[in-house]
JSON list of N, CA and C in Angstrom, two decimals:
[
{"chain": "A", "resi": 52, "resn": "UNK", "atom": "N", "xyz": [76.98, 29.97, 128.34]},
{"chain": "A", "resi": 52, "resn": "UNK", "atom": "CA", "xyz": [78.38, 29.85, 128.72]},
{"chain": "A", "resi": 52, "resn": "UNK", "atom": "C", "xyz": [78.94, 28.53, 128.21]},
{"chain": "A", "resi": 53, "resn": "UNK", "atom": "N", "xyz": [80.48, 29.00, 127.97]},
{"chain": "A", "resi": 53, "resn": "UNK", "atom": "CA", "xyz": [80.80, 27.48, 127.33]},
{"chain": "A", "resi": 53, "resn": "UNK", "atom": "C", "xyz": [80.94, 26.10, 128.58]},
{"chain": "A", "resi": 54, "resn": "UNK", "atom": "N", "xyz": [81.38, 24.99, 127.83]},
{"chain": "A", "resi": 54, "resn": "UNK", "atom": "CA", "xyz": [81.35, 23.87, 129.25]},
{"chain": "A", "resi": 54, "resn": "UNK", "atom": "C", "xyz": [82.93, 24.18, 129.94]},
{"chain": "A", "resi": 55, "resn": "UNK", "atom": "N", "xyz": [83.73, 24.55, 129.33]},
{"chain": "A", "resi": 55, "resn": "UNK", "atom": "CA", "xyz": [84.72, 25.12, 129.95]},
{"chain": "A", "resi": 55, "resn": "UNK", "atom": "C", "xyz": [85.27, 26.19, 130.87]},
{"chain": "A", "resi": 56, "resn": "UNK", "atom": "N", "xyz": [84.03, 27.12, 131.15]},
{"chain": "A", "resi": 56, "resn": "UNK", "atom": "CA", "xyz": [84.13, 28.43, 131.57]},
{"chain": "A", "resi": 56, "resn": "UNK", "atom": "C", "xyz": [83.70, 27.65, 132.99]},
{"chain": "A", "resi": 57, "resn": "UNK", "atom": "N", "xyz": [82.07, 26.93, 132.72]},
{"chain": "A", "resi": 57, "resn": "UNK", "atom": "CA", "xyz": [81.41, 26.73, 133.98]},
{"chain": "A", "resi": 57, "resn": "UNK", "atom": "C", "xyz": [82.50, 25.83, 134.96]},
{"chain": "A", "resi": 58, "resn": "UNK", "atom": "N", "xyz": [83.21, 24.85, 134.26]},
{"chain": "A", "resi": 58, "resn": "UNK", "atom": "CA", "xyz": [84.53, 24.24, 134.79]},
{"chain": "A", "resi": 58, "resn": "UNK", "atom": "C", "xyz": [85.17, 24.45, 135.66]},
{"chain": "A", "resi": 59, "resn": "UNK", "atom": "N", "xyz": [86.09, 26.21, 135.11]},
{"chain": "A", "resi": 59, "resn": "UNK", "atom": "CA", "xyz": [86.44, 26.89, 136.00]},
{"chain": "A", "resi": 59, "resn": "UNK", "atom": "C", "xyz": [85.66, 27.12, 136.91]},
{"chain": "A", "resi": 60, "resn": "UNK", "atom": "N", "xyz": [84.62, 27.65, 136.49]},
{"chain": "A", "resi": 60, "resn": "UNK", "atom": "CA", "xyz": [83.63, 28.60, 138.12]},
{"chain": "A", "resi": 60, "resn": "UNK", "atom": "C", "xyz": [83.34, 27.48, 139.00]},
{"chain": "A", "resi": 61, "resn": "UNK", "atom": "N", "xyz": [83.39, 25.88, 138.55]},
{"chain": "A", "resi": 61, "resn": "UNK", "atom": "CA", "xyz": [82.34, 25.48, 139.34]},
{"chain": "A", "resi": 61, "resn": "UNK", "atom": "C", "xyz": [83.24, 24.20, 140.30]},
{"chain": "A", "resi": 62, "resn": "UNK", "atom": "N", "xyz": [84.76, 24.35, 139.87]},
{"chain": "A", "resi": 62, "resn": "UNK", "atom": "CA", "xyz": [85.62, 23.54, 140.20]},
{"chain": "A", "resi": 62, "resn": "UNK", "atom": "C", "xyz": [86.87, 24.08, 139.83]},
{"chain": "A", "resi": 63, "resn": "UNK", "atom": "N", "xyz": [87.61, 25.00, 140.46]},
{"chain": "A", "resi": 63, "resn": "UNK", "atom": "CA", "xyz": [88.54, 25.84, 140.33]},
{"chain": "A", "resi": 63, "resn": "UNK", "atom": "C", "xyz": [89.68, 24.98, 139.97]},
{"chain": "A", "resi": 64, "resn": "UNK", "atom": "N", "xyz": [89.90, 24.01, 141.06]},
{"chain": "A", "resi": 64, "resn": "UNK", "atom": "CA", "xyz": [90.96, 22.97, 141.33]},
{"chain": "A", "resi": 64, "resn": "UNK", "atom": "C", "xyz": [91.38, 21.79, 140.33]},
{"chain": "A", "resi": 65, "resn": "UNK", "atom": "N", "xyz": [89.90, 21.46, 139.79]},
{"chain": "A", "resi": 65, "resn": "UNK", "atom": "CA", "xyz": [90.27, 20.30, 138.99]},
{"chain": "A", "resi": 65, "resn": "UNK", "atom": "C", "xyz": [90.84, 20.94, 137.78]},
{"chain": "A", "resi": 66, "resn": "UNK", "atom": "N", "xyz": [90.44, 22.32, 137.53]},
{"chain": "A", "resi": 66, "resn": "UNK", "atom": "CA", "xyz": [90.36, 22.86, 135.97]},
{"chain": "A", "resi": 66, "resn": "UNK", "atom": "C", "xyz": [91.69, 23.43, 135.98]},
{"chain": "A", "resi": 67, "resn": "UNK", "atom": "N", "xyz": [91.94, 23.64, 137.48]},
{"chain": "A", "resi": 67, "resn": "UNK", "atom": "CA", "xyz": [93.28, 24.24, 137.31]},
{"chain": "A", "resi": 67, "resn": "UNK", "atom": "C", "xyz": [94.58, 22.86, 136.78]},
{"chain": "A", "resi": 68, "resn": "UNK", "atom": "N", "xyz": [94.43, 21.72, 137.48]},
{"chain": "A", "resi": 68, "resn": "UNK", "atom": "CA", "xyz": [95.02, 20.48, 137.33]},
{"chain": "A", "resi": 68, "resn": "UNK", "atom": "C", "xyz": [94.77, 19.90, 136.09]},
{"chain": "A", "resi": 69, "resn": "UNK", "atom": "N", "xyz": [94.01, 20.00, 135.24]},
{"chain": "A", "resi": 69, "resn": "UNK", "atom": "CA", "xyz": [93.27, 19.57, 133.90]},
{"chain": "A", "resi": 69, "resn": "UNK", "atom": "C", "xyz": [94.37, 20.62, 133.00]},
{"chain": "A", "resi": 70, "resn": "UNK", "atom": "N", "xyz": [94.12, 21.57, 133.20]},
{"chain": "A", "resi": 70, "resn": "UNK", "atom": "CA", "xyz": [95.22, 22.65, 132.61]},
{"chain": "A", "resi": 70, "resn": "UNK", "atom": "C", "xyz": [96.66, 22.50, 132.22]},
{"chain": "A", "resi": 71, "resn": "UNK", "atom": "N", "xyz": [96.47, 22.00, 133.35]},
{"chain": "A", "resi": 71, "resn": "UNK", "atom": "CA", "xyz": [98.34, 21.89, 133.90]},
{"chain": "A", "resi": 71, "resn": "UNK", "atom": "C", "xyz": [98.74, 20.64, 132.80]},
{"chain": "A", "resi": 72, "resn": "UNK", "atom": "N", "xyz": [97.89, 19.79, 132.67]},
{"chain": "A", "resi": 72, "resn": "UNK", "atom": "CA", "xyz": [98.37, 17.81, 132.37]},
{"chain": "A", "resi": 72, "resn": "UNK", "atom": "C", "xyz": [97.62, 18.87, 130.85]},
{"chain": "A", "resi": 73, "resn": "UNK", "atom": "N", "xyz": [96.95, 19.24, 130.59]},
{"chain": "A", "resi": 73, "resn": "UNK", "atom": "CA", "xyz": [96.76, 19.61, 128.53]},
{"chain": "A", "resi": 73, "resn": "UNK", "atom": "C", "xyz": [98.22, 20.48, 128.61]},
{"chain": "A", "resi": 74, "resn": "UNK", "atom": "N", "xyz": [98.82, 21.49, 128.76]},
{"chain": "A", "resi": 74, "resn": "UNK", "atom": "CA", "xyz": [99.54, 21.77, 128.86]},
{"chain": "A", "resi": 74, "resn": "UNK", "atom": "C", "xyz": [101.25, 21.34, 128.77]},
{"chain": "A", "resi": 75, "resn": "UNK", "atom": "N", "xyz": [101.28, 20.22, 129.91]},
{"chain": "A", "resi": 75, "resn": "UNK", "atom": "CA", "xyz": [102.24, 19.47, 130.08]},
{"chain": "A", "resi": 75, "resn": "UNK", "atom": "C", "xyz": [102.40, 18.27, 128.71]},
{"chain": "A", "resi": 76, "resn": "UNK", "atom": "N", "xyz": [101.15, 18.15, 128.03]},
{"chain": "A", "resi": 76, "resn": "UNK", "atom": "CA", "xyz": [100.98, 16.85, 127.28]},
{"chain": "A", "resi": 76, "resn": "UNK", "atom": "C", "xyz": [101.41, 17.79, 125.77]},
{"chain": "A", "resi": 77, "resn": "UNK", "atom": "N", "xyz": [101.69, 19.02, 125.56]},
{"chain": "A", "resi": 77, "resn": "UNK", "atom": "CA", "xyz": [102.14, 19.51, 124.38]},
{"chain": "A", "resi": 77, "resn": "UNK", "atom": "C", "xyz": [101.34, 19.35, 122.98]},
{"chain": "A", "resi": 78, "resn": "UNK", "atom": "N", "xyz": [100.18, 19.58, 123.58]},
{"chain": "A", "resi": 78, "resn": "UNK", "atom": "CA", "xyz": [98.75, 19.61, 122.76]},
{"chain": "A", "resi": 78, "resn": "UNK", "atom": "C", "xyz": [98.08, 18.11, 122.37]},
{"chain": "A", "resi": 79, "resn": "UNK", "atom": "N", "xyz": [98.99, 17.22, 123.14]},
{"chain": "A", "resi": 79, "resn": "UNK", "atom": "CA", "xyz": [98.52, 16.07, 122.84]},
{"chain": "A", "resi": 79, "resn": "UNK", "atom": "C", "xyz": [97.11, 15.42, 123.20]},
{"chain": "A", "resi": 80, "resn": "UNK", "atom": "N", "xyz": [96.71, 16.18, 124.54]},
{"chain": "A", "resi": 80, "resn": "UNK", "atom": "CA", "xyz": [95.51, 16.09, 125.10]},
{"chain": "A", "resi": 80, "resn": "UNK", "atom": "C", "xyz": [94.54, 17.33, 125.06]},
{"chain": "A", "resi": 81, "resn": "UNK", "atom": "N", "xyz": [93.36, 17.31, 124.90]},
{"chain": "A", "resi": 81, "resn": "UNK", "atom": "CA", "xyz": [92.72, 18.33, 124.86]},
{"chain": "A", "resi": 81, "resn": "UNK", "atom": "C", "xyz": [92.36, 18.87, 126.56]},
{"chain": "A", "resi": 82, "resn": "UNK", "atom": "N", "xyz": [91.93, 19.95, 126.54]},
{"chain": "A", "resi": 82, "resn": "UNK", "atom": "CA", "xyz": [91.49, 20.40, 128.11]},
{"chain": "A", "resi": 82, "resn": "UNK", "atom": "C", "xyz": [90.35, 19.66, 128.56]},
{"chain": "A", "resi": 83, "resn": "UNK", "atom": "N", "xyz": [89.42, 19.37, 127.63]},
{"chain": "A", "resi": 83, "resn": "UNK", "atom": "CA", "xyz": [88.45, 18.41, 127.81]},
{"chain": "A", "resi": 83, "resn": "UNK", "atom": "C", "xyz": [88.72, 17.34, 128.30]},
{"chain": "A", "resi": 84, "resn": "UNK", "atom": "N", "xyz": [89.47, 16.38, 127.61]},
{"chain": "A", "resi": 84, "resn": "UNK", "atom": "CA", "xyz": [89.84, 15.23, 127.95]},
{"chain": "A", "resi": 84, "resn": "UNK", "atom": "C", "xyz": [90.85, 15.45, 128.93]},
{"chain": "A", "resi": 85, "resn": "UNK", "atom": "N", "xyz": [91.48, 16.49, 129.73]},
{"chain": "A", "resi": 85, "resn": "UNK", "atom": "CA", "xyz": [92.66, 16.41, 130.70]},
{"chain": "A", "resi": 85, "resn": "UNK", "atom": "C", "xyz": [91.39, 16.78, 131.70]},
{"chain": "A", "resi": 86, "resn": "UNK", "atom": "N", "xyz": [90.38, 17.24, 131.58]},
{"chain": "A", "resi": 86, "resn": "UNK", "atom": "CA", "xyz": [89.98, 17.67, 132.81]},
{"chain": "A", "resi": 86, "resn": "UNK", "atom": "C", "xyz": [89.10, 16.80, 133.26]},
{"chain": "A", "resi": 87, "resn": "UNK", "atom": "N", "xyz": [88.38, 15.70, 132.50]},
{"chain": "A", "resi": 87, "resn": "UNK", "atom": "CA", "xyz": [87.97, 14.51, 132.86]},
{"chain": "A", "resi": 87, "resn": "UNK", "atom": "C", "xyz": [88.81, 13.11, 133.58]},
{"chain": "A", "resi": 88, "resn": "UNK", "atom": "N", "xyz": [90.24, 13.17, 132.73]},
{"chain": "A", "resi": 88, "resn": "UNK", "atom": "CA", "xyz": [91.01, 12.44, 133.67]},
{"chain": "A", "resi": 88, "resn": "UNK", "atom": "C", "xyz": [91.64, 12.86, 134.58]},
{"chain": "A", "resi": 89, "resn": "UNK", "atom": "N", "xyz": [91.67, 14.32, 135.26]},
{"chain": "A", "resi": 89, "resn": "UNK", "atom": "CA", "xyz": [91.46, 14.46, 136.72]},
{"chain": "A", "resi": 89, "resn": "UNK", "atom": "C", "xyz": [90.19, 14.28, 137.16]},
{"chain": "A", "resi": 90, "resn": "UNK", "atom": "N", "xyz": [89.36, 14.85, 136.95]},
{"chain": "A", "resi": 90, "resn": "UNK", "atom": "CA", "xyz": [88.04, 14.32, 137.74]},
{"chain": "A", "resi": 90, "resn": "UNK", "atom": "C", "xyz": [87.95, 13.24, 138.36]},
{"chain": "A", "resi": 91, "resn": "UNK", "atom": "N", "xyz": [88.27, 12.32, 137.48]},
{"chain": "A", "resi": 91, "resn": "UNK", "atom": "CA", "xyz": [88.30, 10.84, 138.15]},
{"chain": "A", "resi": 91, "resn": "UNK", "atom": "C", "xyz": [89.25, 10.75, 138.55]},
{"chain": "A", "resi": 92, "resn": "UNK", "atom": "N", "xyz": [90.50, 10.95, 138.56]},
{"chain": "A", "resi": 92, "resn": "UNK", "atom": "CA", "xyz": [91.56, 10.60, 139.77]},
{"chain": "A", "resi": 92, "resn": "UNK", "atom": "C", "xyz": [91.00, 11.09, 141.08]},
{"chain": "A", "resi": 93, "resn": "UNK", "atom": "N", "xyz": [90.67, 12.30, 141.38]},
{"chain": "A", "resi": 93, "resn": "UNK", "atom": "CA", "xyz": [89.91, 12.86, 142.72]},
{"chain": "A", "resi": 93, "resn": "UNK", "atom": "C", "xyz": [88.65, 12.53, 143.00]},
{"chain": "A", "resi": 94, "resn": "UNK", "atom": "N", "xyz": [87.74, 11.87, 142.03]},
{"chain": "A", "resi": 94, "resn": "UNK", "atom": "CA", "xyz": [86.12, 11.96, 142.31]},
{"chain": "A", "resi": 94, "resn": "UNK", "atom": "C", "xyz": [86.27, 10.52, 141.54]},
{"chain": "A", "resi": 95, "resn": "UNK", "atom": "N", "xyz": [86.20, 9.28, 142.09]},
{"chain": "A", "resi": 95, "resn": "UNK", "atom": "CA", "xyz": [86.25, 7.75, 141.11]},
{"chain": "A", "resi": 95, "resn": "UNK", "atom": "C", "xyz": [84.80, 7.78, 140.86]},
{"chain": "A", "resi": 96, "resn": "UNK", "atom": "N", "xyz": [84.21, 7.70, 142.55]},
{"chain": "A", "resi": 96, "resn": "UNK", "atom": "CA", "xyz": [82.80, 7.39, 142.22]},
{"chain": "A", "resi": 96, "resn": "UNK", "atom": "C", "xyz": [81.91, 8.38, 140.78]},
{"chain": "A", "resi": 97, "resn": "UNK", "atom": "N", "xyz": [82.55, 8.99, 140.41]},
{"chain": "A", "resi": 97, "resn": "UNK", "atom": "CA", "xyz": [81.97, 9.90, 139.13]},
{"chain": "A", "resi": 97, "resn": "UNK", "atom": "C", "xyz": [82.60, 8.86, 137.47]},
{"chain": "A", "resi": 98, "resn": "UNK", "atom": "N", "xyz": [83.20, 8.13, 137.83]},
{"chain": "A", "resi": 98, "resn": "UNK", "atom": "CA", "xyz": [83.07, 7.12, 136.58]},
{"chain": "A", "resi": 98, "resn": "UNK", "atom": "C", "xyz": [82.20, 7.04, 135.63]},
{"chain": "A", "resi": 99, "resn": "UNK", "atom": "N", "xyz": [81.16, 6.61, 135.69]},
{"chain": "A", "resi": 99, "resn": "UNK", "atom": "CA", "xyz": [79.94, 6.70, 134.58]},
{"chain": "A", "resi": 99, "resn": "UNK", "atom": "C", "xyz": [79.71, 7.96, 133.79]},
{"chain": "A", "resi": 100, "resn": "UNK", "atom": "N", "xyz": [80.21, 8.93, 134.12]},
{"chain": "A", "resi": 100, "resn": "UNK", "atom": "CA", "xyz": [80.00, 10.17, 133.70]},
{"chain": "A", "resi": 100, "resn": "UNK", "atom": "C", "xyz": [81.20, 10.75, 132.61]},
{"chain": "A", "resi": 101, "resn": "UNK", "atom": "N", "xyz": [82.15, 9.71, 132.55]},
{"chain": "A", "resi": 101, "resn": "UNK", "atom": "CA", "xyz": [83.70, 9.41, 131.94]},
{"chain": "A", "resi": 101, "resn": "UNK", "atom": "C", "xyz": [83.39, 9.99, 130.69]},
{"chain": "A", "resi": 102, "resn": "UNK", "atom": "N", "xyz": [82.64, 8.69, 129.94]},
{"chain": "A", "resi": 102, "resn": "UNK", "atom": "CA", "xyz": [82.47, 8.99, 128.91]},
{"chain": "A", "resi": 102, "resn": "UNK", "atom": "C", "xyz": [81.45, 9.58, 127.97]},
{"chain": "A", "resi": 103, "resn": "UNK", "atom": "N", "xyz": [81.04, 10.20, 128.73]},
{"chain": "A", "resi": 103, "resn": "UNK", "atom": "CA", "xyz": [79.77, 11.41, 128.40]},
{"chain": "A", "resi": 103, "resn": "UNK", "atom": "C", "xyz": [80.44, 12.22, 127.71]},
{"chain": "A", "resi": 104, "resn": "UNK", "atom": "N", "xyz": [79.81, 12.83, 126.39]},
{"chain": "A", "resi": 104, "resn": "UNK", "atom": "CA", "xyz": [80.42, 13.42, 125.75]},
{"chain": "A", "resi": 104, "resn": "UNK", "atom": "C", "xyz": [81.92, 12.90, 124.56]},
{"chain": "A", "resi": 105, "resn": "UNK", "atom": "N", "xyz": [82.51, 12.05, 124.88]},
{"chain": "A", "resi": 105, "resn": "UNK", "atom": "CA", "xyz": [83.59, 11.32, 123.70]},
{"chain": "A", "resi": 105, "resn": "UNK", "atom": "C", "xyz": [83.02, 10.87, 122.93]},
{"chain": "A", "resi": 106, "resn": "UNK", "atom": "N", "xyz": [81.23, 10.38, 122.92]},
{"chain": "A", "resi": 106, "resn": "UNK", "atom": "CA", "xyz": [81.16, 9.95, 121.87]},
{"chain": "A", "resi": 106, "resn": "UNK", "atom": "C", "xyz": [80.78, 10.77, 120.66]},
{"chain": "A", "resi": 107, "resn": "UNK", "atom": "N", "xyz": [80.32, 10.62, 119.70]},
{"chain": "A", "resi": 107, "resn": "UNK", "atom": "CA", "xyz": [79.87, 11.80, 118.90]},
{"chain": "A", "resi": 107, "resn": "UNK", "atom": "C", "xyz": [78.31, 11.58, 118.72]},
{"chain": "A", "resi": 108, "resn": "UNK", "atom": "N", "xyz": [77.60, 12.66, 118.45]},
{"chain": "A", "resi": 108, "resn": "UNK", "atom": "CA", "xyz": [76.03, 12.63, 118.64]},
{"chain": "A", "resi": 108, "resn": "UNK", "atom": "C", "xyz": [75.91, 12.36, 116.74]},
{"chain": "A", "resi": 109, "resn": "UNK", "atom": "N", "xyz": [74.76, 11.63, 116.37]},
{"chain": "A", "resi": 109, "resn": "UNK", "atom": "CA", "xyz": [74.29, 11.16, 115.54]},
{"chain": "A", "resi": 109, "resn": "UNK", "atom": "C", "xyz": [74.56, 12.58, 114.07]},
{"chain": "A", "resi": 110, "resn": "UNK", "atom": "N", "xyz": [74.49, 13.75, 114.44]},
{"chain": "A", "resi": 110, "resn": "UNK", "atom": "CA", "xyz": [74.43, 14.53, 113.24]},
{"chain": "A", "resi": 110, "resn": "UNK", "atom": "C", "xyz": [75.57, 14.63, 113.23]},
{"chain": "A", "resi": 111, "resn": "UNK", "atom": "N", "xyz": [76.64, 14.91, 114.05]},
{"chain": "A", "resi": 111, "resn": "UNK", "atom": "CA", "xyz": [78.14, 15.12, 114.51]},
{"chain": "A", "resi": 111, "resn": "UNK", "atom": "C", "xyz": [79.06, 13.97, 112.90]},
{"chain": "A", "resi": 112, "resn": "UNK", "atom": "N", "xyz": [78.51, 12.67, 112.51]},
{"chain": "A", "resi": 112, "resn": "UNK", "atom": "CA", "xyz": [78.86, 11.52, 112.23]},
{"chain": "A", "resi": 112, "resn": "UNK", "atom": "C", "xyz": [78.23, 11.98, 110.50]},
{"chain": "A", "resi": 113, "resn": "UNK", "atom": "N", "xyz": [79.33, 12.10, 109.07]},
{"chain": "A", "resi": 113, "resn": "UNK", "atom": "CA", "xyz": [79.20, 12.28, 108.18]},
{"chain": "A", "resi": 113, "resn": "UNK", "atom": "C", "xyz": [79.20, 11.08, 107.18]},
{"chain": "A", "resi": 114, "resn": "UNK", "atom": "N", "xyz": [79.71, 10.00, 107.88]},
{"chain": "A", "resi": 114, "resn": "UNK", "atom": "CA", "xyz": [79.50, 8.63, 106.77]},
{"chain": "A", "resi": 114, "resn": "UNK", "atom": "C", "xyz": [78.81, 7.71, 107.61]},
{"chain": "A", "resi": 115, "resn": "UNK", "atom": "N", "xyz": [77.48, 7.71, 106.63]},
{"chain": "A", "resi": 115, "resn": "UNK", "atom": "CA", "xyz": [76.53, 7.01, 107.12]},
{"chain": "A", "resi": 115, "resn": "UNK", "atom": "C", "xyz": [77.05, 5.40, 106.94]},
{"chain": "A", "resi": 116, "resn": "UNK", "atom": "N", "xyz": [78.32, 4.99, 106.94]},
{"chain": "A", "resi": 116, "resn": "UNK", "atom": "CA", "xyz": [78.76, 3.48, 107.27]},
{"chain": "A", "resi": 116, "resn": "UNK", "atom": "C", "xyz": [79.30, 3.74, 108.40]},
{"chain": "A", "resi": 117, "resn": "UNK", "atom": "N", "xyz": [79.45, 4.58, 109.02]},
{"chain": "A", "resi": 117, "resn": "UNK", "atom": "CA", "xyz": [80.02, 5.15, 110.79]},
{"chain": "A", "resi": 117, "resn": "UNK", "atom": "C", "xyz": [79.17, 4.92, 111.66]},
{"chain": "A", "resi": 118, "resn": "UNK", "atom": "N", "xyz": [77.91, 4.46, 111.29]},
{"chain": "A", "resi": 118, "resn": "UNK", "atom": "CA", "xyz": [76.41, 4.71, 111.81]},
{"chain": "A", "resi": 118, "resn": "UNK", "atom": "C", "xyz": [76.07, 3.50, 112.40]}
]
């Protein structure tokens, strides 16, 4: 399943509010990134977990001066 599906199932509320702000932002934000900055407006203590995923994983990265 994608990380977006489980989102929904596993947090109705935030995904619904994450929705709303990608939506409202006129593609400026992705659902990803809208549904992480609700998370942390409702859940702070989940901070560390922010930026999990923004970065890019080592094969993800095509110029090895990016490295």
């Amino acid at each position: 399943m994608s990380t977006s599906l489980w989102r929904w199932l596993l947090s109705p509320l935030t995904s619904w509010r994450a929705w709303r702000l990608a939506q409202d932002s006129k593609g400026t934000v992705s659902f990803d990134v809208a549904w992480r900055r609700t998370r942390i407006d409702r859940h702070p203590d989940e901070m560390p977990y922010q930026q999990h995923g923004h970065l890019a994983a080592d094969k993800e990265i095509e110029d090895p001066a990016a490295r």
